[in-house]
Coordinates of C-alpha atoms in Angstrom, one line a residue:
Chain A
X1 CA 22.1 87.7 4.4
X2 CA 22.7 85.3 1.7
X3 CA 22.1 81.3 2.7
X4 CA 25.1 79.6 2.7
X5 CA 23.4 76.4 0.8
X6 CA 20.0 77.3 -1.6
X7 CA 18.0 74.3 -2.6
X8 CA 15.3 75.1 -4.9
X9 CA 12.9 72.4 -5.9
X10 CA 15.7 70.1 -6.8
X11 CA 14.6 66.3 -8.0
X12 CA 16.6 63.8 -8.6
X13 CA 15.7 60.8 -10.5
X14 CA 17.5 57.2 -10.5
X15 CA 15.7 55.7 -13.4
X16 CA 12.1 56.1 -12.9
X17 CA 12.3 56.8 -9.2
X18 CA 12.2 60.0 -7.5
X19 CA 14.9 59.7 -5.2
X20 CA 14.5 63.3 -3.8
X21 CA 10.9 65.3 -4.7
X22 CA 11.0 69.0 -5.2
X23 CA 13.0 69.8 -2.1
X24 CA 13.4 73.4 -1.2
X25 CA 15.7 74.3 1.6
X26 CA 17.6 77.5 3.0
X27 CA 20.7 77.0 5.2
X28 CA 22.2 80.7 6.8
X29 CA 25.3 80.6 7.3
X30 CA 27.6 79.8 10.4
X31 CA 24.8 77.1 11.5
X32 CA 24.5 73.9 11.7
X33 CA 21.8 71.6 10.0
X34 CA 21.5 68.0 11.2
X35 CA 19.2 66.1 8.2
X36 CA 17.9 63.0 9.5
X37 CA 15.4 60.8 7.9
X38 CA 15.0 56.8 8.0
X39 CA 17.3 54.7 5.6
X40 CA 16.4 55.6 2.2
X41 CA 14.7 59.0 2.9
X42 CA 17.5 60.7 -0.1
X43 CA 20.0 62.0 2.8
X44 CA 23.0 61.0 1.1
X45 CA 21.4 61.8 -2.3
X46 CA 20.6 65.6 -1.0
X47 CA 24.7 65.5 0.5
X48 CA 26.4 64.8 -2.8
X49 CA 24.1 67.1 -5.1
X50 CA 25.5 69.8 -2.9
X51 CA 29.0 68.5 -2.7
X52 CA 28.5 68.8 -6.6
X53 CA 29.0 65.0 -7.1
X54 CA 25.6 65.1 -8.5
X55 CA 23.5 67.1 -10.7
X56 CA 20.2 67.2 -10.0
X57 CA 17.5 65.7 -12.4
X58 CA 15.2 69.3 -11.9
X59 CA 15.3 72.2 -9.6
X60 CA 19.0 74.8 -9.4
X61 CA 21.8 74.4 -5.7
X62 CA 23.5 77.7 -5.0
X63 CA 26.5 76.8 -2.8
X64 CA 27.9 80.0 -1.4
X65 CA 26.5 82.1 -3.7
X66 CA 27.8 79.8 -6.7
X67 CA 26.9 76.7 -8.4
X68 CA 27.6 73.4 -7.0
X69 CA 30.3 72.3 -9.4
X70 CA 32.0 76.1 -9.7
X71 CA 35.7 76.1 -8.8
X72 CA 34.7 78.9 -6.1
X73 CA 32.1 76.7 -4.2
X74 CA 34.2 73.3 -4.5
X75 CA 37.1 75.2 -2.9
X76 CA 35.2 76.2 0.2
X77 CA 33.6 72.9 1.0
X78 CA 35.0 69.8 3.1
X79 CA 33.6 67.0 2.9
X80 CA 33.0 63.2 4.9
X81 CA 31.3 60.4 3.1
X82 CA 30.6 57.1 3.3
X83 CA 33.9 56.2 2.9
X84 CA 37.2 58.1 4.6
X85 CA 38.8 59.5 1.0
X86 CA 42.0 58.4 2.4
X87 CA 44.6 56.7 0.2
X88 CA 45.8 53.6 1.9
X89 CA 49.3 53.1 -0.3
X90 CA 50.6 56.7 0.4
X91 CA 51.4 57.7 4.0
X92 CA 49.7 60.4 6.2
X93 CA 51.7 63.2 5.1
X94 CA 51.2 62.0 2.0
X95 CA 47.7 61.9 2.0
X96 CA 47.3 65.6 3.1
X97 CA 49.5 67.0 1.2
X98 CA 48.3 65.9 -1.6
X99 CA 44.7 67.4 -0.6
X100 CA 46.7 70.5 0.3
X101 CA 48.1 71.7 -3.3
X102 CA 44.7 70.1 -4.8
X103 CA 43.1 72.9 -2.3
X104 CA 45.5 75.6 -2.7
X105 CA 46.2 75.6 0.9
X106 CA 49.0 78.4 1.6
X107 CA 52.0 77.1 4.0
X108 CA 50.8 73.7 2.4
X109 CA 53.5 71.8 4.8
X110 CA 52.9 74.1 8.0
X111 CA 49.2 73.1 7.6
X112 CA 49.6 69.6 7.2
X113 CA 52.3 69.7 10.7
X114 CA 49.6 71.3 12.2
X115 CA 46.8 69.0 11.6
X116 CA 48.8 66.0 11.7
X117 CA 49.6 67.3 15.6
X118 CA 46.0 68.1 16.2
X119 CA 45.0 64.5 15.3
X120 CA 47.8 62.7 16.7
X121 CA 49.5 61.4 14.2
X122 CA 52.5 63.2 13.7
X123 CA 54.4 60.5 15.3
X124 CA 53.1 58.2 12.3
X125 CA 53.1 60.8 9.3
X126 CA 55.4 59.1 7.1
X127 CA 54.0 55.6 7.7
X128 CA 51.5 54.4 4.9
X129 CA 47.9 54.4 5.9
X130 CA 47.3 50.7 4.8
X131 CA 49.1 50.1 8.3
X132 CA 47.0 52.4 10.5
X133 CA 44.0 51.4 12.5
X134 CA 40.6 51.9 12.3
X135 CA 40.6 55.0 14.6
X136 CA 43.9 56.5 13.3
X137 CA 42.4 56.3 9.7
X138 CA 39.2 58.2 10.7
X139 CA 41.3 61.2 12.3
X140 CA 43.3 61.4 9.0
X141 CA 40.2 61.7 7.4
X142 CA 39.1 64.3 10.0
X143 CA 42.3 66.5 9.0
X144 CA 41.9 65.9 5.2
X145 CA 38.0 67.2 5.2
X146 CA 39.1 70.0 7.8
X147 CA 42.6 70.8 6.6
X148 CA 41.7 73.8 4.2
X149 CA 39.6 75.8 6.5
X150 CA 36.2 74.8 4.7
X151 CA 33.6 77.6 5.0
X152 CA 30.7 74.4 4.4
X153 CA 31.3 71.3 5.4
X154 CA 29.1 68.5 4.3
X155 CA 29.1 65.5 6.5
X156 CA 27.3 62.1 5.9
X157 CA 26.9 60.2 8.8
X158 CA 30.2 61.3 10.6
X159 CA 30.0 59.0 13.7
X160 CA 29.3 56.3 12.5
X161 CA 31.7 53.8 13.8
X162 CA 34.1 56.6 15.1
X163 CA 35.8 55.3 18.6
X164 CA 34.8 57.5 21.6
X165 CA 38.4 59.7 20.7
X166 CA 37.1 60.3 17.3
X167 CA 33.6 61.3 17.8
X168 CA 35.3 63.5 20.8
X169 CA 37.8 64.8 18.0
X170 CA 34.9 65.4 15.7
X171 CA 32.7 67.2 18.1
X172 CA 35.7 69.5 19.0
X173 CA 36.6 70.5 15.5
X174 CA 32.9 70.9 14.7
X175 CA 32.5 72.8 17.3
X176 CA 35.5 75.2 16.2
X177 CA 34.6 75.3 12.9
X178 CA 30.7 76.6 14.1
X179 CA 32.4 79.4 16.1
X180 CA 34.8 80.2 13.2
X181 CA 31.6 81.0 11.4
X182 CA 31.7 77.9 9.1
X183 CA 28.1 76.1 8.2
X184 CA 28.2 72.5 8.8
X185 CA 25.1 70.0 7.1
X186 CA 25.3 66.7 8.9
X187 CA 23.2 63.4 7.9
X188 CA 22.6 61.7 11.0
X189 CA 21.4 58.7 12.8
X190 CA 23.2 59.5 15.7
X191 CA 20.8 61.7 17.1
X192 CA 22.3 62.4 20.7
X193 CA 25.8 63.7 19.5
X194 CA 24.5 65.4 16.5
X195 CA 21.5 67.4 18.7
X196 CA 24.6 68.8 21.2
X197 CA 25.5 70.7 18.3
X198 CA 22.9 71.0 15.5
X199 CA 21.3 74.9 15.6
X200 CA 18.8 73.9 12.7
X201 CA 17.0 70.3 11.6
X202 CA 15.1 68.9 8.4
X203 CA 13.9 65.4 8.2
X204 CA 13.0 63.9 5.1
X205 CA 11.0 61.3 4.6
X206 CA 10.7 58.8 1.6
X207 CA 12.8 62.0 -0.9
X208 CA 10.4 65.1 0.1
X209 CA 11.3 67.6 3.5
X210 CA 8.8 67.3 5.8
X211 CA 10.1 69.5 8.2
X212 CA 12.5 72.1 8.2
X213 CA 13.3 74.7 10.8
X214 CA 15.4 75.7 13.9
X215 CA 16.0 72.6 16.5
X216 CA 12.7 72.1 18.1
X217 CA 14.1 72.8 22.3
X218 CA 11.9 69.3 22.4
X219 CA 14.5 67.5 20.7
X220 CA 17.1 68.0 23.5
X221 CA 15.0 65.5 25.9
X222 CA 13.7 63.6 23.4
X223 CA 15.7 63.4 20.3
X224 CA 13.4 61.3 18.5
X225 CA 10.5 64.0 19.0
X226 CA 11.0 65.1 15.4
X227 CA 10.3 61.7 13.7
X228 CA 7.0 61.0 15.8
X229 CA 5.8 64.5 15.2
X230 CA 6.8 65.0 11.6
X231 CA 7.8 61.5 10.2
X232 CA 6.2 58.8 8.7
X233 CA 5.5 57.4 11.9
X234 CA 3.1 60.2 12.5
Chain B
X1 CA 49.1 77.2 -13.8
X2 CA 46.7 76.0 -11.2
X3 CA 45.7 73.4 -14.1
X4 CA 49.0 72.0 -14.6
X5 CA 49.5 71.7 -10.6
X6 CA 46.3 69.8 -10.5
X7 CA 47.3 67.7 -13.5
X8 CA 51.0 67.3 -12.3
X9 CA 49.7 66.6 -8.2
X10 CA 47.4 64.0 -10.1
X11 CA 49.9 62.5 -12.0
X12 CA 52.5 62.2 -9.1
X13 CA 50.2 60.7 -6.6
X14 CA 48.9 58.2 -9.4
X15 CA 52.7 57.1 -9.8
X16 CA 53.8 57.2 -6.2
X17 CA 50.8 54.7 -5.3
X18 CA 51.8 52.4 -8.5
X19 CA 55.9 52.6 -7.8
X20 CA 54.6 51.4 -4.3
X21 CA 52.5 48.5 -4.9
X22 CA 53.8 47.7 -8.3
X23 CA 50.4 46.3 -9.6
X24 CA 50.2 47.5 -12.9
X25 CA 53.2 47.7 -13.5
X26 CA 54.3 43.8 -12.5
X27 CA 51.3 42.4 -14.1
X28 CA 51.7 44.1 -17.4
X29 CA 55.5 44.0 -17.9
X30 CA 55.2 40.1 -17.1
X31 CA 52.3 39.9 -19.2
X32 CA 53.9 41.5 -22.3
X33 CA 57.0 39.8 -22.3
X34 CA 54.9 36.4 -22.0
X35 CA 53.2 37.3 -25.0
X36 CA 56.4 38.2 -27.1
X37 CA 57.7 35.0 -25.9
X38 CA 54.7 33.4 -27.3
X39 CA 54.1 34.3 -30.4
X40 CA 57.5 33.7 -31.2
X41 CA 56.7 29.7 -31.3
X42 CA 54.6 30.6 -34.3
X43 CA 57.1 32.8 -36.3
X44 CA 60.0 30.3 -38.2
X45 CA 63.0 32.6 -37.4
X46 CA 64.6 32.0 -40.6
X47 CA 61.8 33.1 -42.7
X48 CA 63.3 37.1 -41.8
X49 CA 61.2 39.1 -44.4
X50 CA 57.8 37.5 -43.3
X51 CA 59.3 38.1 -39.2
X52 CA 59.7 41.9 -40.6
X53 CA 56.1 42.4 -42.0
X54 CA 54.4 40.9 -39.1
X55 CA 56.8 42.7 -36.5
X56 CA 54.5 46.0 -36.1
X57 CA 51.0 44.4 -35.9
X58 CA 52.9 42.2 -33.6
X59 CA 54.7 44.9 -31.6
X60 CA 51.2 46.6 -30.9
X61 CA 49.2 43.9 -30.3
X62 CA 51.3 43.4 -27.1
X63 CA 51.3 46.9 -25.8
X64 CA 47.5 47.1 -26.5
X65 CA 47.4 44.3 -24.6
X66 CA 49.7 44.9 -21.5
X67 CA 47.9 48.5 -21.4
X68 CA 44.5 47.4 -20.8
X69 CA 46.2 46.1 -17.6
X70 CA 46.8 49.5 -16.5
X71 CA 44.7 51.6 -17.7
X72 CA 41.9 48.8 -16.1
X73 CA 43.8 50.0 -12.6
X74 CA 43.4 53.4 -13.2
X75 CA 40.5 55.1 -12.2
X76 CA 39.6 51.5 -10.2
X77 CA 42.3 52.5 -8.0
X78 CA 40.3 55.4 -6.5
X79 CA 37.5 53.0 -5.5
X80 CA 38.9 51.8 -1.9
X81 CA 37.3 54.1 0.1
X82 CA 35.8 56.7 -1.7
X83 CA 38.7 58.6 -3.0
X84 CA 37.5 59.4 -6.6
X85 CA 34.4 60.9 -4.7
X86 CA 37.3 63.3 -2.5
X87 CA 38.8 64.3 -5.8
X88 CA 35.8 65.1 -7.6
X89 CA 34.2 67.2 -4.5
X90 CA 37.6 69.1 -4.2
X91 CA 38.5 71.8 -6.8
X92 CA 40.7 69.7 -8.7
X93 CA 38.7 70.5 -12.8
X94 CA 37.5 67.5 -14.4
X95 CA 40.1 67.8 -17.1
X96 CA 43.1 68.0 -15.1
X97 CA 41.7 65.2 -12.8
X98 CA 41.5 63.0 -16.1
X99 CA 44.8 64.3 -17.9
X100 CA 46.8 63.4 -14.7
X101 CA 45.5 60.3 -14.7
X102 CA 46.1 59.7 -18.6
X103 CA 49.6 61.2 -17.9
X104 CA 50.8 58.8 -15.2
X105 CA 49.2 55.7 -17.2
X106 CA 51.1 57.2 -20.5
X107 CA 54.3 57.0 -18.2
X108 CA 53.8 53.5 -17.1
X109 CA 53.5 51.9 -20.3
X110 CA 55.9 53.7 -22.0
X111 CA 58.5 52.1 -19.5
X112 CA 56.7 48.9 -20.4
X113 CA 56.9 49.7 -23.9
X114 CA 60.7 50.7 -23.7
X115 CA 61.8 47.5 -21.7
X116 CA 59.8 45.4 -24.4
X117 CA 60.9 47.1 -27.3
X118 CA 64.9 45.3 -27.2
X119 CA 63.8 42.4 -26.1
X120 CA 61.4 42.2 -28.9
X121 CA 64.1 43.0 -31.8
X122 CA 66.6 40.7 -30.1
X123 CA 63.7 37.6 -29.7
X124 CA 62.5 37.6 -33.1
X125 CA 65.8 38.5 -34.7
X126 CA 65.1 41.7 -36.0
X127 CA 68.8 43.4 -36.6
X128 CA 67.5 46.2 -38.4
X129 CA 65.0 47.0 -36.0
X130 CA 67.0 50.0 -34.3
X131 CA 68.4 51.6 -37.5
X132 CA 65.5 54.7 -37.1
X133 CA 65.2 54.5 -33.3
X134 CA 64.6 58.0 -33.3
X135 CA 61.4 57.9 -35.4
X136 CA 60.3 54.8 -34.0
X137 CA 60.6 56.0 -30.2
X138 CA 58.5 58.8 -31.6
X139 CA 55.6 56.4 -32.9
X140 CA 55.7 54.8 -29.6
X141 CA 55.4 58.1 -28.3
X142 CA 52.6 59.1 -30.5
X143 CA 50.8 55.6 -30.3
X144 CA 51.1 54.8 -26.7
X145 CA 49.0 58.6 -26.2
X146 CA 46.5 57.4 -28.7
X147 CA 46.0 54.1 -26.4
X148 CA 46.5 56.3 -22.9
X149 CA 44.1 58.5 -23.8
X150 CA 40.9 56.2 -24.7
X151 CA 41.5 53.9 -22.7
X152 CA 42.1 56.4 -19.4
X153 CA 38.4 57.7 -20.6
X154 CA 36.9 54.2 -20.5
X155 CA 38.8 53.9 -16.9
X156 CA 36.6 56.4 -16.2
X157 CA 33.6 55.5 -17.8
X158 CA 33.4 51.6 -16.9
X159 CA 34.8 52.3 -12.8
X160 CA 31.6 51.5 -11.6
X161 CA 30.7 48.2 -13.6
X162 CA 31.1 44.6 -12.2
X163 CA 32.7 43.1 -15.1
X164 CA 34.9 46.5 -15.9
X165 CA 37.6 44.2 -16.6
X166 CA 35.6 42.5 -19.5
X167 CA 34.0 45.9 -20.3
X168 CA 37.2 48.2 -20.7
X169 CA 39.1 46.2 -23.4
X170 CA 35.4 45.1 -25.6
X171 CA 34.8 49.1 -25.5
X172 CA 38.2 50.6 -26.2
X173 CA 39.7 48.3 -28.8
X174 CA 37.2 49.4 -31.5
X175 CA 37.8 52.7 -30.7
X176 CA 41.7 52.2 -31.1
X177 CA 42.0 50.2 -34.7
X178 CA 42.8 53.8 -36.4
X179 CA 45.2 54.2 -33.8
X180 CA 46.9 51.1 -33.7
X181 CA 46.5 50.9 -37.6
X182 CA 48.6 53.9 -38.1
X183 CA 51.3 52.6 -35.4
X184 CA 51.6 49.1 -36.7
X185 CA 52.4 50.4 -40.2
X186 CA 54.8 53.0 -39.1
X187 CA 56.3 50.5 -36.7
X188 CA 56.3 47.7 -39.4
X189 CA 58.6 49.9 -41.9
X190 CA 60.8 51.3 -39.2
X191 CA 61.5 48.5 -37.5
X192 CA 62.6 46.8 -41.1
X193 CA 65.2 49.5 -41.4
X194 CA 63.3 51.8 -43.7
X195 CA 62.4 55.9 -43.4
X196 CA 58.9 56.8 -43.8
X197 CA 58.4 58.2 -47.2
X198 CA 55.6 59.1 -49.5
X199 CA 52.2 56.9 -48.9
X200 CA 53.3 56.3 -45.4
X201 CA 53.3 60.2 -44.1
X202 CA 49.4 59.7 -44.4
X203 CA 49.8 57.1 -41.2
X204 CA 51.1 59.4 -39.3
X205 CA 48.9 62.5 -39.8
X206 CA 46.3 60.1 -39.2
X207 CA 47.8 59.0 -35.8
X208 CA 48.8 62.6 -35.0
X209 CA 45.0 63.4 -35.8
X210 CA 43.6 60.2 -33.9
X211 CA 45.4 61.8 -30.5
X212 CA 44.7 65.7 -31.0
X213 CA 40.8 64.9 -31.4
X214 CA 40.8 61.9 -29.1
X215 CA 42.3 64.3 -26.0
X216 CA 39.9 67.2 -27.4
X217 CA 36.9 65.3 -26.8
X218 CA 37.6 63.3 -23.6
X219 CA 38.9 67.0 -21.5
X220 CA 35.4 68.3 -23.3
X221 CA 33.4 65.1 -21.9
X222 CA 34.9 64.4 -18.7
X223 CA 33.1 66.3 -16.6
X224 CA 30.0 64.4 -18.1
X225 CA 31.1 61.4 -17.4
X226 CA 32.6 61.4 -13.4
X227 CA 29.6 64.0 -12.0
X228 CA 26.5 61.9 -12.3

């Protein structure tokens, strides 16, 4: 069976520094990967060379079975960054419809009722976002990264600073998504709510993997096993 | 087709946000007719033929102006949180990404163009200066793409630097003299009430030329430019 992500000795450089160092990493499909690593250790780096907002410096990235910046693999993948991707001048229904037609989502306003409805915000749709809250812009965010049925999704530190309802919402959708047969790569520092549903780990440590493998059953009681055993703590 | 829905979703979100806040829009429509008003304290009204061979160079020289305003907001726009990183992650080609862009900029300052342009003729005095509207609108046209399009590239290229502000007009204005060259000529003789004839047919080739290789090499190199 083909990996759903295909990392083969991929560096990246900022200047003169090796931000990431020959990494090498399989992901199968329909699991999920939860990538920890300290601050620094080339998470978010790694995230955005497969969500094809980077090239990297050496090394090729196969995204379901295609390159990282092909039309094919771009249209598959959902993705949470740093920030929520949200546009704060238009309104919700705004906002996902415009990720709709750039998706090619089919029933394009049907979809965007529907996730609207499933993050409670259909009451609020043609409001403009600048006037939301904190927790009603993360669950517009939610519904833009999920809203075309993303066969990857590629998640940099999701809960941080969600509100219990969004991390709950999250948790659901991920959980969903998993069973839908989606692969899900989540950078992490929230190890508790990401081990409930990570299948596979790989911590990196100052840009090189220094473990990578199926969730360690240790992990569940101690979720900090990995970084004593395998991390620079070690 | 799926290129021109990207381009033409682009283009409509980029307007929808601007007709919201009004920005770009305010800022460089007040801006320009500042400027006209101006430079009219140095221009003696009765000196007409010297108010006629300045008029082009002083026509563009405002809507150069008044369109590093906009085109500064263009690609800064997507900074607040991230969304420029959404739209390059999504499927959305580079090239449409950056020709929506430069079409809803084009838009804006051709309606800042086309409110300026009467009160320009009617400030400085210029009664001939609608005799070969037609032509002239199509300069404008032809110009104001010529700005769009460099300028929507350097958007692109300076959205990450402190002083992009600073940066984006030092970089593109260089880049634009054969542009605005060819407009402020063509502008200067229609505006005085004259066809373009003979020597002057070279002008616009050249600006027609200026925009065809201009929009080759920026949907060639903008891929380059917003994946790092």
């Amino acid at each position: 069976m083909t990996p759903a992500v295909e990392v083969q000795k991929a560096w990246k450089y900022f200047g003169d520094y090796p931000a990431l160092r020959s990494i090498s990493l399989d992901v199968p499909a329909g699991t999920c990967l939860a990538l920890l690593g300290r601050n620094g250790a080339g998470k978010t780096t790694l995230l955005r060379i497969l969500s094809g907002l980077s090239n990297p410096s050496e090394g090729s990235v196969r995204i379901l079975g295609h390159g990282s910046r092909d039309y094919q693999a771009r249209a598959r993948t959902g993705m949470i960054g740093h920030g929520i991707g949200i546009y704060d001048e238009l309104s919700a229904a705004e906002n996902l419809r415009l990720f709709a037609r750039l998706f090619h989502v089919r029933d394009a306003e049907q979809t965007v009722q529907q996730w609207l409805t499933r993050v409670s915000l259909d009451r609020v749709q043609n409001s403009v976002v600048r006037e939301f809250s904190r927790g009603m812009r993360q669950r517009l965010a939610l519904a833009r990264a999920f809203l075309h049925g993303p066969s990857l999704l590629l998640l940099d530190e999701p809960f941080t600073s969600l509100d219990d309802r969004a991390i709950a919402l999250l948790q659901s959708l991920l959980a969903d998504a998993l069973k839908g047969g989606a692969t899900v790569i989540m950078s992490t520092h929230q190890l508790r709510e990401a081990m409930e549903l990570a299948t596979h780990v790989a911590l990196l440590d100052r840009g090189k993997l220094a473990h990578s493998g199926e969730r360690p059953v240790q992990m569940l009681a101690d979720p900090t096993w990995l970084y004593r055993t395998y991390g620079d703590s070690q | 087709m799926r290129f021109l829905r990207q381009t033409a979703s682009i283009a409509a979100k980029d307007l929808r946000s601007e007709l919201r806040t009004k920005d770009s829009l305010n800022a460089a429509g007040s801006f320009a007719l500042v400027i006209i008003v101006l430079f009219s304290f140095m221009l003696d009204p009765t000196e007409t033929q010297t108010v006629y061979e300045l008029s082009g160079g002083l026509l563009w020289l405002v809507f150069a102006f008044a369109g590093a305003l906009i085109l500064n907001r263009s690609f800064a726009r997507e900074l607040p949180n991230d969304c420029l990183d959404m739209l390059v992650a999504s499927p959305v080609s580079s090239s449409a990404l950056f020709l929506g862009k430069a079409t809803a900029n084009f838009t804006l300052l051709l309606v800042v163009e086309l409110v300026c342009l009467p009160v320009f003729g009617g400030m400085y005095n210029l009664s001939r200066w609608s005799t070969h509207l037609g032509p002239l609108l199509g300069v404008v046209v032809l110009g104001t793409w010529g700005v769009t399009v460099i300028g929507t590239m350097f958007s692109a290229i300076t959205v990450n630097l402190r002083l992009r502000e600073l940066m984006l007009p030092i970089l593109v204005y260089p880049i634009m003299i054969p542009c605005l060259m060819a407009a402020m000529k063509l502008s200067t003789v229609l505006i005085s009430g004259e066809a373009i004839t003979g020597d002057d047919w070279i002008w616009l080739r050249l600006l027609i030329g200026f925009d065809i290789i201009f929009t080759s090499l920026s949907l060639l190199t903008v891929d380059f430019v917003l994946v790092s």
